[in-house]
Amino acid sequence: ILKVRWNGLLVLACVSWASLAAVTQGKTVKYQTFEEDAPGTVIGNLAKDISSTASSSGGSRTNFRMMKQFNSSFIRLRESDGQLTIGERIDRERTCKHMLQCLIAFDVVSFSKEQFKLIHVEVEVKDINDNSPEFPRKESSLEISENTAVGTRIPLDFAVDEDVGANYIQSYQISVNSHFSIDVLSRADGVKYAELVLMKELDRETQASYALELVAMDGGNPSRTGTTRINVKVKDYNDNSPVFDRNSFSVDLPEDAPVGFLLLDLNAEDPDEGLNGEVVYGFGNQVPTEIRQLFRVDRKTGRLTVESPIDFESKNTYEFDVQATDLGPNPSPAICKIVVQVQDVNDNAPEISITPMTSITAGIAYITEAAARESFVALVSTSDRDSGANGQVHCTLYGHDHFRLQQAYEDSFMIVSTSPLDREKIPEYNLTVVAEDLGSPPFRTITQYTIRLTDENDNAPVFSKPVYEVAVVENNAPGAYITTVVARDMDMGSNGKVSYKLADTYFMGSPISTFVSLDPASGSLYALRSFNYEMMKQLELRITASDGGSPPLSGSANVYVRIVDQNDNTPVITQPPLNNGSAEVLLPRDAPSGYVITRVEARDADEGVNAEVSYGLATGEPSVFSVNKATGEIYLNQVLSHDVDETLSVTVTVSDNGRPALTSTATLNFLIIAGSPPSDRTVYHSGSGDEVYAQWDLSVVIIVVLAGSCTLLLLAIILIATTCNRRKRDKSGEDSDSYGEKEAVRPITIWKGNSYTTISARDPAFSGKDSGKGDSDFNDSDSDVSGDTGLKKDGAVVPPMGALWACTSECKVLGHSDRCWSPSAVRANAAPSPAPTLSSFSSLSKTASLPRDPHRRDNYYQAHIPKTVGLQSVYEKVLHREYDYVLVTPPRPVRVQEISDITIPVYTPTPTHCPNNDV
């Protein structure tokens, strides 16, 4: 083991050897070696250094053995001759620390056959100067109150040198300064240290700090040194200040950290006692209000937490000081610098800003409809206050394929047109700009934007129709309204404001503007003069509509003003020639009846109905003279008698068909001459080919036609009603006869929906009643067994008088239904036969259907009616009671008479003869 001093021989183990006769007293052997010598270096040889005793057996061989002890690996022993060598490199500083003498001691036994000898070996490890002095800190700070007295000593950090002796620290030196010096002292154990001595009074206001350099030197050759920096801070009286664990901290803070989130748990200690050692925390005096609003330092614990929400986009780095101050007089706070790095999270949606090329209204871009493709409309700028991928924005345009986004640079896009635009088709585009960042999850911003097209004068006025045809009654007042022409221009503003103008044309040698006037703003056309149909039948105009564009565009339309005739001309008698409204006509006395004396001819300047004239006699002998209303021929109704005067007069009227009619009159003086009429003169015969056409009033004709139609309709209704009534009576008679002839019980047939259903007496689950809710039950609204269908008599239901129902026992129990009916039946007068039992119907089929009549539109289907719980209870009642059954045979299908088979008399009006037009 390692021993520093030996005061004698210490035997640690006794070995008993049976063959040894005696044990000799041991001795101590000392060697020296240097630290850091290479392994294998020879230290000494025990066999040479220790001579053998004479008492040892002659010629016997001596061996050596090391007693295993602590650190025996440093030294190796060769057992054959006791040679000692270094086993591993020896570091004296680790092995012996600061001991002046470093010994490695161990025991070796030399032995032969007869005896053994114990040898104590001490190997001294000598020091070399392989370590430099080192201070515990490269830089240290001292705070000295300015009232410290001159001569005050301040202990300084002493350097440490692992070497010993002359290689240890021998002196200290301090850099040149005006106030401090050092005094090198030695401790009891010989360690040298330095104390800082105040040589001159301090004035904090003159100089608040000093920077000193302390150097420690050892005595090795060459000498080694160690250096430390001493910062002396002059403070008011408080000899110790709090000290933080660390002078600065840098922390990362996600911007979405909640309020109260813990950033740091600061700790500062003050070696003083009492109030001088009680530390409180707070922000430095220079920390701005912004920091104090965002962060909070707990005064007692020093916990730094988040006070308000943090926004990376507002500021991403905060640097501030937290101070720790004791509560003693004139405290000197300790400062800890905090750097907070805010980490971005995707908490901001992209922002969209759209700047139009042309804008009149906020939020709306304007572009002319004449713009070419790829025309620039607006600039879309996007931004995202986040950073990294959270701030990268992808922009998309939706709304119409006439516009698209084209990237201008990193975060800006241009809205450009993709095709020709037409304001008249699409005057406004409502587009949607979508900006989405690349964060996870992404944020999206949607902005609606409107693009309006400004008008270009690219549309000419278009009239509502190319040709206007209007009619104006003649004799109109000057200034009368004729019509209004309308032209539309799809452009806007002045480009779409239409003005009208008459084309410069001539009519009947005069400018057209002398006939009509045109309102240039409204397009209303007015007559400037009174039109005369007899002078002009139609007026042709050409109107031009022009817009207010530059250059203006125009369109034209033709207007045909048709003058409508008015009955403003009286018929003029042309034959016979009149003289002062009368004429003389020769009449042979022997003229036969029907003799055409003369023909009155008249002309009317009007047209149409207004020009159609009819003739009549106003005065005269109607029994003697007549006139043909259509031709104006005046003829004799009878032969003239011989006592007739020489002269006969009649007044002839000529009227047109206008409303009101205009009439002209003429007086015809017939001069009676002797003789017969010429043979070539016409004789009028009534009923001949020149018959007079009857004049029928149109309203009378309409009334006659309507009366005839109503009469025919009434006759048809009466005929159909009579036929249906007859068929009903025939069917009732057949059913009564069939019932009287039948003796056996037959199935009951009822009408169910659109088909007949036959039910048997054994199956009360089938009912002829239908309440509209499926099969009837006692709780149905139609299931009234209170006696409304008849009076109960001796346990049987008596049908009401005059009833049209063929009531079955099931019907009596379940109640009647408007869909369960059959023609009325009457019981036979014979004695009632025994009531049939339910078993008598067991062999009958439950359902049956009638063959389809090809002449009927209804289809017949079999009715399959399921049982219900309600009917089951009825079934049990039927099993225990007897009811009277009225059996009805199925009605035979009857062919409905087709409408073609019904003879309807045709109304033939009584022929009437048109009266003669003779007057």
PDB file of N, CA, C and O in Angstrom, residues 609-634:
ATOM      1  N   VAL A 609    -117.273  50.324 -98.244  1.00  0.00           N
ATOM      2  CA  VAL A 609    -118.658  50.385 -97.807  1.00  0.00           C
ATOM      3  C   VAL A 609    -119.209  51.794 -97.952  1.00  0.00           C
ATOM      4  O   VAL A 609    -120.388  52.001 -98.272  1.00  0.00           O
ATOM      5  N   ASN A 610    -118.332  52.754 -97.732  1.00  0.00           N
ATOM      6  CA  ASN A 610    -118.789  54.144 -97.853  1.00  0.00           C
ATOM      7  C   ASN A 610    -119.186  54.505 -99.283  1.00  0.00           C
ATOM      8  O   ASN A 610    -119.899  55.498 -99.504  1.00  0.00           O
ATOM      9  N   ALA A 611    -118.707  53.733-100.232  1.00  0.00           N
ATOM     10  CA  ALA A 611    -119.011  54.021-101.639  1.00  0.00           C
ATOM     11  C   ALA A 611    -120.139  53.148-102.178  1.00  0.00           C
ATOM     12  O   ALA A 611    -120.562  53.329-103.328  1.00  0.00           O
ATOM     13  N   GLU A 612    -120.579  52.166-101.403  1.00  0.00           N
ATOM     14  CA  GLU A 612    -121.688  51.322-101.843  1.00  0.00           C
ATOM     15  C   GLU A 612    -122.990  52.092-101.633  1.00  0.00           C
ATOM     16  O   GLU A 612    -123.254  52.562-100.508  1.00  0.00           O
ATOM     17  N   VAL A 613    -123.762  52.197-102.712  1.00  0.00           N
ATOM     18  CA  VAL A 613    -124.994  52.983-102.664  1.00  0.00           C
ATOM     19  C   VAL A 613    -126.200  52.054-102.810  1.00  0.00           C
ATOM     20  O   VAL A 613    -126.121  50.970-103.386  1.00  0.00           O
ATOM     21  N   SER A 614    -127.265  52.492-102.249  1.00  0.00           N
ATOM     22  CA  SER A 614    -128.558  51.801-102.400  1.00  0.00           C
ATOM     23  C   SER A 614    -129.615  52.843-102.733  1.00  0.00           C
ATOM     24  O   SER A 614    -129.505  54.014-102.315  1.00  0.00           O
ATOM     25  N   TYR A 615    -130.596  52.385-103.454  1.00  0.00           N
ATOM     26  CA  TYR A 615    -131.592  53.299-104.005  1.00  0.00           C
ATOM     27  C   TYR A 615    -132.922  53.056-103.324  1.00  0.00           C
ATOM     28  O   TYR A 615    -133.216  51.933-102.860  1.00  0.00           O
ATOM     29  N   GLY A 616    -133.695  54.096-103.261  1.00  0.00           N
ATOM     30  CA  GLY A 616    -135.024  53.985-102.682  1.00  0.00           C
ATOM     31  C   GLY A 616    -135.909  55.118-103.139  1.00  0.00           C
ATOM     32  O   GLY A 616    -135.469  56.082-103.776  1.00  0.00           O
ATOM     33  N   LEU A 617    -137.215  54.978-102.858  1.00  0.00           N
ATOM     34  CA  LEU A 617    -138.204  55.983-103.221  1.00  0.00           C
ATOM     35  C   LEU A 617    -138.638  56.680-101.955  1.00  0.00           C
ATOM     36  O   LEU A 617    -139.054  56.036-100.975  1.00  0.00           O
ATOM     37  N   ALA A 618    -138.540  57.989-101.940  1.00  0.00           N
ATOM     38  CA  ALA A 618    -138.955  58.762-100.779  1.00  0.00           C
ATOM     39  C   ALA A 618    -140.420  59.149-100.888  1.00  0.00           C
ATOM     40  O   ALA A 618    -141.184  59.018 -99.930  1.00  0.00           O
ATOM     41  N   THR A 619    -140.831  59.590-102.042  1.00  0.00           N
ATOM     42  CA  THR A 619    -142.223  59.976-102.270  1.00  0.00           C
ATOM     43  C   THR A 619    -142.676  59.367-103.564  1.00  0.00           C
ATOM     44  O   THR A 619    -141.862  58.979-104.422  1.00  0.00           O
ATOM     45  N   GLY A 620    -143.977  59.295-103.713  1.00  0.00           N
ATOM     46  CA  GLY A 620    -144.529  58.717-104.926  1.00  0.00           C
ATOM     47  C   GLY A 620    -145.528  57.626-104.568  1.00  0.00           C
ATOM     48  O   GLY A 620    -145.771  57.338-103.387  1.00  0.00           O
ATOM     49  N   GLU A 621    -146.055  57.017-105.591  1.00  0.00           N
ATOM     50  CA  GLU A 621    -147.026  55.957-105.392  1.00  0.00           C
ATOM     51  C   GLU A 621    -146.292  54.631-105.349  1.00  0.00           C
ATOM     52  O   GLU A 621    -145.812  54.148-106.376  1.00  0.00           O
ATOM     53  N   PRO A 622    -146.186  54.021-104.145  1.00  0.00           N
ATOM     54  CA  PRO A 622    -145.460  52.756-104.103  1.00  0.00           C
ATOM     55  C   PRO A 622    -146.187  51.649-104.847  1.00  0.00           C
ATOM     56  O   PRO A 622    -145.572  50.661-105.246  1.00  0.00           O
ATOM     57  N   SER A 623    -147.470  51.813-105.022  1.00  0.00           N
ATOM     58  CA  SER A 623    -148.178  50.765-105.764  1.00  0.00           C
ATOM     59  C   SER A 623    -147.960  50.876-107.256  1.00  0.00           C
ATOM     60  O   SER A 623    -148.228  49.945-108.009  1.00  0.00           O
ATOM     61  N   VAL A 624    -147.488  52.037-107.681  1.00  0.00           N
ATOM     62  CA  VAL A 624    -147.282  52.265-109.117  1.00  0.00           C
ATOM     63  C   VAL A 624    -145.824  52.063-109.487  1.00  0.00           C
ATOM     64  O   VAL A 624    -145.515  51.399-110.486  1.00  0.00           O
ATOM     65  N   PHE A 625    -144.923  52.616-108.666  1.00  0.00           N
ATOM     66  CA  PHE A 625    -143.508  52.576-109.021  1.00  0.00           C
ATOM     67  C   PHE A 625    -142.725  51.792-107.956  1.00  0.00           C
ATOM     68  O   PHE A 625    -143.065  51.806-106.776  1.00  0.00           O
ATOM     69  N   SER A 626    -141.696  51.154-108.409  1.00  0.00           N
ATOM     70  CA  SER A 626    -140.743  50.486-107.515  1.00  0.00           C
ATOM     71  C   SER A 626    -139.337  50.741-108.038  1.00  0.00           C
ATOM     72  O   SER A 626    -139.154  51.014-109.240  1.00  0.00           O
ATOM     73  N   VAL A 627    -138.369  50.601-107.148  1.00  0.00           N
ATOM     74  CA  VAL A 627    -136.976  50.801-107.524  1.00  0.00           C
ATOM     75  C   VAL A 627    -136.165  49.611-107.003  1.00  0.00           C
ATOM     76  O   VAL A 627    -136.377  49.105-105.903  1.00  0.00           O
ATOM     77  N   ASN A 628    -135.268  49.192-107.796  1.00  0.00           N
ATOM     78  CA  ASN A 628    -134.324  48.145-107.361  1.00  0.00           C
ATOM     79  C   ASN A 628    -133.229  48.799-106.522  1.00  0.00           C
ATOM     80  O   ASN A 628    -132.526  49.675-107.001  1.00  0.00           O
ATOM     81  N   LYS A 629    -133.147  48.361-105.271  1.00  0.00           N
ATOM     82  CA  LYS A 629    -132.198  48.984-104.356  1.00  0.00           C
ATOM     83  C   LYS A 629    -130.772  48.871-104.830  1.00  0.00           C
ATOM     84  O   LYS A 629    -129.926  49.722-104.516  1.00  0.00           O
ATOM     85  N   ALA A 630    -130.448  47.809-105.547  1.00  0.00           N
ATOM     86  CA  ALA A 630    -129.061  47.591-105.936  1.00  0.00           C
ATOM     87  C   ALA A 630    -128.736  48.269-107.256  1.00  0.00           C
ATOM     88  O   ALA A 630    -127.659  48.871-107.401  1.00  0.00           O
ATOM     89  N   THR A 631    -129.651  48.177-108.208  1.00  0.00           N
ATOM     90  CA  THR A 631    -129.319  48.673-109.544  1.00  0.00           C
ATOM     91  C   THR A 631    -129.848  50.066-109.807  1.00  0.00           C
ATOM     92  O   THR A 631    -129.356  50.768-110.686  1.00  0.00           O
ATOM     93  N   GLY A 632    -130.855  50.478-109.045  1.00  0.00           N
ATOM     94  CA  GLY A 632    -131.432  51.807-109.270  1.00  0.00           C
ATOM     95  C   GLY A 632    -132.444  51.850-110.393  1.00  0.00           C
ATOM     96  O   GLY A 632    -132.839  52.943-110.835  1.00  0.00           O
ATOM     97  N   GLU A 633    -132.864  50.664-110.877  1.00  0.00           N
ATOM     98  CA  GLU A 633    -133.865  50.634-111.955  1.00  0.00           C
ATOM     99  C   GLU A 633    -135.238  50.931-111.370  1.00  0.00           C
ATOM    100  O   GLU A 633    -135.637  50.319-110.356  1.00  0.00           O
ATOM    101  N   ILE A 634    -135.926  51.833-112.017  1.00  0.00           N
ATOM    102  CA  ILE A 634    -137.286  52.197-111.613  1.00  0.00           C
ATOM    103  C   ILE A 634    -138.244  51.557-112.616  1.00  0.00           C
ATOM    104  O   ILE A 634    -138.080  51.719-113.837  1.00  0.00           O
TER     105      ILE A 634
END
